[in-house]
CSV table of C-alpha atoms and ligand atoms in Angstrom, one decimal:
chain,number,residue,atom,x,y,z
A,1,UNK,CA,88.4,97.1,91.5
A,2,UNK,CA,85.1,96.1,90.9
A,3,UNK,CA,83.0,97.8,87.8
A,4,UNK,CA,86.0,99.6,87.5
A,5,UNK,CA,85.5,103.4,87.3
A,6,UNK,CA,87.3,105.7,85.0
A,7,UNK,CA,90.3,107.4,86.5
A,8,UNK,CA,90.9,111.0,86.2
A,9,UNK,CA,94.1,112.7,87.2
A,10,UNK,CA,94.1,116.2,88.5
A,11,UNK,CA,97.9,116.6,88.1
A,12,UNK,CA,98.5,120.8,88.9
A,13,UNK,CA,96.9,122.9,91.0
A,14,UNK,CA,94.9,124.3,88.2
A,15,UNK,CA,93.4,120.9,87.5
A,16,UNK,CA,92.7,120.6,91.6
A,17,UNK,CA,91.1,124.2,91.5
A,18,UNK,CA,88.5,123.4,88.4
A,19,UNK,CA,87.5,120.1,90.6
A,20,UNK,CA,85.5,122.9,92.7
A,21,UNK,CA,83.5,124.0,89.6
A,22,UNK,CA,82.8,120.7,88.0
A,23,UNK,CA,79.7,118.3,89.3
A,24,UNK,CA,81.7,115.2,91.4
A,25,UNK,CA,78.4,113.9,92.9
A,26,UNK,CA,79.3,110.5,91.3
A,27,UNK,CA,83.3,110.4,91.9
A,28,UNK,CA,85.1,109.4,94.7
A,29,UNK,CA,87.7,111.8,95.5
A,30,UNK,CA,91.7,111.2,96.7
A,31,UNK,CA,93.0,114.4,98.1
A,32,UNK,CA,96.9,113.4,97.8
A,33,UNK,CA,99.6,116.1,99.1
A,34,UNK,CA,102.3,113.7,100.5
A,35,UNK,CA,104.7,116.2,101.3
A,36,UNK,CA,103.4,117.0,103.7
A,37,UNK,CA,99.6,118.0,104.3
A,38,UNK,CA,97.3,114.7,103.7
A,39,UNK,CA,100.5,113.1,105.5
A,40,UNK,CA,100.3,115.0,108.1
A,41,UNK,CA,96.3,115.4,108.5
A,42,UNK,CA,96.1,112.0,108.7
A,43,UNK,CA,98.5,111.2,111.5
A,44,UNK,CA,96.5,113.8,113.4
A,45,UNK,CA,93.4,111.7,112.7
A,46,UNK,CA,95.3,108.5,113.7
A,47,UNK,CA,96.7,110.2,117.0
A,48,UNK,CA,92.8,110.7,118.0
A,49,UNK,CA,92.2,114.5,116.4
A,50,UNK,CA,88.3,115.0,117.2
A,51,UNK,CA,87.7,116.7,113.2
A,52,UNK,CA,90.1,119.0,110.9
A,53,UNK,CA,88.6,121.5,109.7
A,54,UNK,CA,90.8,122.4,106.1
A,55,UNK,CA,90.9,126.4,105.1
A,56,UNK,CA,92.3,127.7,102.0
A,57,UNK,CA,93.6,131.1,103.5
A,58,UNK,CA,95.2,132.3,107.0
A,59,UNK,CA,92.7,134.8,107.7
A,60,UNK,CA,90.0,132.2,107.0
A,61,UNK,CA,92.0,129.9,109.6
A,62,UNK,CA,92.2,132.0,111.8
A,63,UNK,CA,88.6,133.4,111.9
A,64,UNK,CA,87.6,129.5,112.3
A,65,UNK,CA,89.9,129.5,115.1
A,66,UNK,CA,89.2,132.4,116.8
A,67,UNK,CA,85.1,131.0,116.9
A,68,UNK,CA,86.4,127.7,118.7
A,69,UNK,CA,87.5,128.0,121.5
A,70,UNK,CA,89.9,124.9,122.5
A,71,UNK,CA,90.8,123.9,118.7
A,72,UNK,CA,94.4,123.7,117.7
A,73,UNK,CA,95.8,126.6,115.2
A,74,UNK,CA,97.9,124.2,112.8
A,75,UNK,CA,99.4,125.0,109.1
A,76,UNK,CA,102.3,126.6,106.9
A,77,UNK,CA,103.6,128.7,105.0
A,78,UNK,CA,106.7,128.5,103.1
A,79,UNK,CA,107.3,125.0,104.8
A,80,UNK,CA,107.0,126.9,108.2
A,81,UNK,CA,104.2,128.0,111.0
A,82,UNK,CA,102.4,130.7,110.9
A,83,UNK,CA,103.1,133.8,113.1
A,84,UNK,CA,100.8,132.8,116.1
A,85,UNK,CA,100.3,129.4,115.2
A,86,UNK,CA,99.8,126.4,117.7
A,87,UNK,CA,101.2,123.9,115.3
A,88,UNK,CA,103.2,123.7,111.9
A,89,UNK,CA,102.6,121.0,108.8
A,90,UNK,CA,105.5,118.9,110.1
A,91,UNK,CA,103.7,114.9,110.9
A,92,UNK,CA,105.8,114.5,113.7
A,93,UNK,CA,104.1,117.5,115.8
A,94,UNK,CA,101.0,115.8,115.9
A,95,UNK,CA,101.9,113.5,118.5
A,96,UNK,CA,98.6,111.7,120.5
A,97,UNK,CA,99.3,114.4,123.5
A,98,UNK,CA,98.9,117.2,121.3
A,99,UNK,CA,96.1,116.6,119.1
A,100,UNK,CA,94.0,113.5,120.9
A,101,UNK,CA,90.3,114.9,121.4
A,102,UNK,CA,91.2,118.2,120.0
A,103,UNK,CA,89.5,120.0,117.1
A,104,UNK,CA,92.4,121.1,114.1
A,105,UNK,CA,92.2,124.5,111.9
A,106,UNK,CA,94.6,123.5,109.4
A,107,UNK,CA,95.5,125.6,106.0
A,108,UNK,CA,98.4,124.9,103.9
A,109,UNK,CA,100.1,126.2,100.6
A,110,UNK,CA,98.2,123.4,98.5
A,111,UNK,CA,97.0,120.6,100.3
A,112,UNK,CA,93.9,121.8,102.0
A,113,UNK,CA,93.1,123.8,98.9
A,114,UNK,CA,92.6,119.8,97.1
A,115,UNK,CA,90.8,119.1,100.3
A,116,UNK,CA,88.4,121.7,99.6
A,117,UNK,CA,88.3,121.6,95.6
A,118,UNK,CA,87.6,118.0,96.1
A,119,UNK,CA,84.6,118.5,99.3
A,120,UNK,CA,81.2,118.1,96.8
A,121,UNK,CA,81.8,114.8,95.6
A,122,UNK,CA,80.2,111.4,96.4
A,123,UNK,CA,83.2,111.1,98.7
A,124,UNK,CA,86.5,112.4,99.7
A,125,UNK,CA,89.2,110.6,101.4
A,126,UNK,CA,92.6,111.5,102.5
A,127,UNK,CA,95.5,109.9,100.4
A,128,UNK,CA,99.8,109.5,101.4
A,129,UNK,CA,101.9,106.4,101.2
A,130,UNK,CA,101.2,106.0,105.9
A,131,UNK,CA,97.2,104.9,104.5
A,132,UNK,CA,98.0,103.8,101.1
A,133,UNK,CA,96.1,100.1,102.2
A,134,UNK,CA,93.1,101.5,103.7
A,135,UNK,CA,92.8,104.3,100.9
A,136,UNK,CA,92.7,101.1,98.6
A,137,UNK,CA,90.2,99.0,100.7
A,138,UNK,CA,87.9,101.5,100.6
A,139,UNK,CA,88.3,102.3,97.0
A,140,UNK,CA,87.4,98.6,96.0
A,141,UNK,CA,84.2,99.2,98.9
A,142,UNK,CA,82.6,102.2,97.4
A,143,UNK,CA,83.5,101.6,93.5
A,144,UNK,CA,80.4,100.5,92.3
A,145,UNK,CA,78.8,103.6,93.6
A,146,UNK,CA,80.7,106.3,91.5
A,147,UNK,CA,81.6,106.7,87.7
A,148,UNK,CA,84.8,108.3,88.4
A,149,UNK,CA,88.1,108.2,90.5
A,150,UNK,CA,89.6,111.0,90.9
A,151,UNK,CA,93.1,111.6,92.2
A,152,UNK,CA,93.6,114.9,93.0
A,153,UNK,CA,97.7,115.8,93.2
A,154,UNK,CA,97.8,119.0,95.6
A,155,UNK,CA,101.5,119.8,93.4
A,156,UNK,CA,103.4,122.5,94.7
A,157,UNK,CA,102.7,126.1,94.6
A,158,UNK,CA,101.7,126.2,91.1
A,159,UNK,CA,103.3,122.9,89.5
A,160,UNK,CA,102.7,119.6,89.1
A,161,UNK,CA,104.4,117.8,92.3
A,162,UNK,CA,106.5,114.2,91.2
A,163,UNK,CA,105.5,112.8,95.0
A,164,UNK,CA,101.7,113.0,94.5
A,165,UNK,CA,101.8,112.0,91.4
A,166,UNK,CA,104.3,108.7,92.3
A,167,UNK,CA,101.4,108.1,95.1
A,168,UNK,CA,99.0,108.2,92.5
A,169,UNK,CA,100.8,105.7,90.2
A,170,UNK,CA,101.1,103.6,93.6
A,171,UNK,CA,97.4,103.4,94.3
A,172,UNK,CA,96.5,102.8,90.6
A,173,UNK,CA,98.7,99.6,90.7
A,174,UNK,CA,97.2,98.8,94.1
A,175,UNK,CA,93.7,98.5,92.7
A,176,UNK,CA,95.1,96.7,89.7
A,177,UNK,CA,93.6,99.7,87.2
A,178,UNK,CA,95.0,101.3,84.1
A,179,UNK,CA,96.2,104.9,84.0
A,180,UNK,CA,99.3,106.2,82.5
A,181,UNK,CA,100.3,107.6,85.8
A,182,UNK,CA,101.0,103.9,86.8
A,183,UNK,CA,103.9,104.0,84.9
A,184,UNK,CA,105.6,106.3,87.2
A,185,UNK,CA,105.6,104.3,89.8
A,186,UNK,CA,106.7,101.4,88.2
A,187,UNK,CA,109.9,103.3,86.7
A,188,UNK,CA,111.0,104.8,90.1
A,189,UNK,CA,114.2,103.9,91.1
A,190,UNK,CA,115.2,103.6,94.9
A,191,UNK,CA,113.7,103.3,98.1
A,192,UNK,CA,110.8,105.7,98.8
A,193,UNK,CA,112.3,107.7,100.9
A,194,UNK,CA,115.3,108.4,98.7
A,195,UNK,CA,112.9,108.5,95.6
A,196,UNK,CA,110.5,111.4,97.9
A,197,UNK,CA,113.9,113.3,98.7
A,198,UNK,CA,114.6,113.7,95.2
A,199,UNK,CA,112.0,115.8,94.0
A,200,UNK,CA,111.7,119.3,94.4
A,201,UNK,CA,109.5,119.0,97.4
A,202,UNK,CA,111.9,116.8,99.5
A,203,UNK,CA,114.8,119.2,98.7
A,204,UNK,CA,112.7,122.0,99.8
A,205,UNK,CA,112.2,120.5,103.2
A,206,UNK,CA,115.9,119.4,103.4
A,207,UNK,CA,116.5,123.6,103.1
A,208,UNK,CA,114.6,123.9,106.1
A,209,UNK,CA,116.1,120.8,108.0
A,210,UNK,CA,112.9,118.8,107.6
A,211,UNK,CA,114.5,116.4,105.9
A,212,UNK,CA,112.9,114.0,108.6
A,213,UNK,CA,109.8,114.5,107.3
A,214,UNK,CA,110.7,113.0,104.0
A,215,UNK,CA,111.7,109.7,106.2
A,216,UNK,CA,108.1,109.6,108.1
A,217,UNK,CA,106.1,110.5,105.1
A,218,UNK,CA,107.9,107.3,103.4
A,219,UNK,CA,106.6,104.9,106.1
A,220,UNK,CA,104.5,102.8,104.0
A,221,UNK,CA,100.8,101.8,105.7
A,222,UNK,CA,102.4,103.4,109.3
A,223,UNK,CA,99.3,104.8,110.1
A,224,UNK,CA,96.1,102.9,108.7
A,225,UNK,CA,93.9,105.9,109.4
A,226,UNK,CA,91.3,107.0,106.6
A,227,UNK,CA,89.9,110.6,106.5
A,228,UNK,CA,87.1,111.6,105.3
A,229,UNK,CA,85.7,115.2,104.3
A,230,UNK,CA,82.1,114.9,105.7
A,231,UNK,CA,78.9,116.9,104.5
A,232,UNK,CA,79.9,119.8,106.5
A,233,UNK,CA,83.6,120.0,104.5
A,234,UNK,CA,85.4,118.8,108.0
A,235,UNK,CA,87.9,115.7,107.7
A,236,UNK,CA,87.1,113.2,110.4
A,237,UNK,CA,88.3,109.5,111.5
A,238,UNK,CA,86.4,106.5,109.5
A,239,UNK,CA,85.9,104.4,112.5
B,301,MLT,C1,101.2,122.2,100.9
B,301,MLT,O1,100.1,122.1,101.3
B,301,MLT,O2,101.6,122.8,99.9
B,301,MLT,C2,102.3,121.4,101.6
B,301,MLT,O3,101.8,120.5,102.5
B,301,MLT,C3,103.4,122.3,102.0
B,301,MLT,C4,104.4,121.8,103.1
B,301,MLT,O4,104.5,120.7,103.4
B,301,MLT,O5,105.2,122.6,103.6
């Protein structure tokens, strides 16, 4: 990185919620929710999604919705869509036919939550292992412009999630920086998808026979896509 900023951890979802309160205007910001929402987000983006908009709550999502006509109703609960719900959280909906050209209401347990938290600073981007590269590139772009990196673990419900966290150490040892959360990924054992199926996350999934999921989410740089939350809180394509 060059003039290497400091890096700051948000490892629970308490630490993601206080992000909204504190003053990010010199951070760049790395929404990370692997399983599954910045995964899935930015496959959409890849497969040609016009802009997601991220809400926190259904009824939010689906008052968004309801004022646009044509946009897709996407999202989870419990790992599963929504009663009424065009789409779920799973990547491998979001094929090109479905999404290409179409505007995304998208809410989720904990992931678009980070998306929001994170919305006020210098910049946000979208983090999961299918952009890690591209997350990277533009880290080492914009660094001289903020103070701070931030990497914002979505976790699950309330806890610290192992899979955001181990894409955190990742990125940290991409950009050749110090942070103690490097040493997680270092001291992973397995391949990724084995190490992702492992935490509590990945079982979760496997419950609900998504356990294929766990397999696309683990495909390394598969889709070089970078979102970013623009001034109006949407997530749209870098192009
Ligand atoms: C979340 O936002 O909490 C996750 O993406 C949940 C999930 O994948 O089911």
């Amino acid at each position: 990185m060059q003039h290497p900023p400091r890096i700051h951890v948000a490892w629970t979802p308490a630490d993601v919620a206080a992000l909204a309160d504190a003053d990010l205007s010199r951070s760049l910001c790395v929404a990370i929710d692997v399983l599954r929402a910045t995964s899935t987000m930015t496959v959409a983006l890849a497969h040609g999604a016009a802009a997601i908009i991220p809400a926190a709550e259904l009824d939010e999502a689906r008052a968004v919705h309801a004022s646009r006509p044509g946009a897709l109703l996407c999202g989870e609960r419990h790992g599963l869509p929504p009663e009424g719900f065009d789409l779920g959280n799973s990547p491998r909906e979001f094929t090109r036919e479905r999404v290409a050209g179409r505007t995304i209401v998208h809410t989720t347990t904990n992931g678009t939550r980070a998306v929001r938290a994170c919305a006020r600073a210098h910049e946000t981007l979208l983090g999961c292992f299918l952009n890690i590269a591209a997350v990277a590139d533009r880290i080492r772009a914009r660094a001289h412009e903020v103070e701070t990196l931030v990497l914002a673990c979505a976790g699950t419900f309330e806890d610290f999630s192992m899979e955001d966290a181990l894409f955190a150490g990742a990125l940290v040892e991409r950009l050749d920086g110090w942070h103690p959360v490097r040493s997680l990924w270092a001291g992973r054992t397995g391949d990724l998808e084995t190490v992702l199926g492992r935490t509590r996350n990945g079982r979760r999934l496997k419950e609900l026979a998504l356990e294929e999921d766990i397999a696309f989410c683990a495909q390394t740089d598969s889709a070089p896509t970078l979102g970013i939350v623009d001034p109006k809180g949407w997530i749209l394509a870098y192009r």
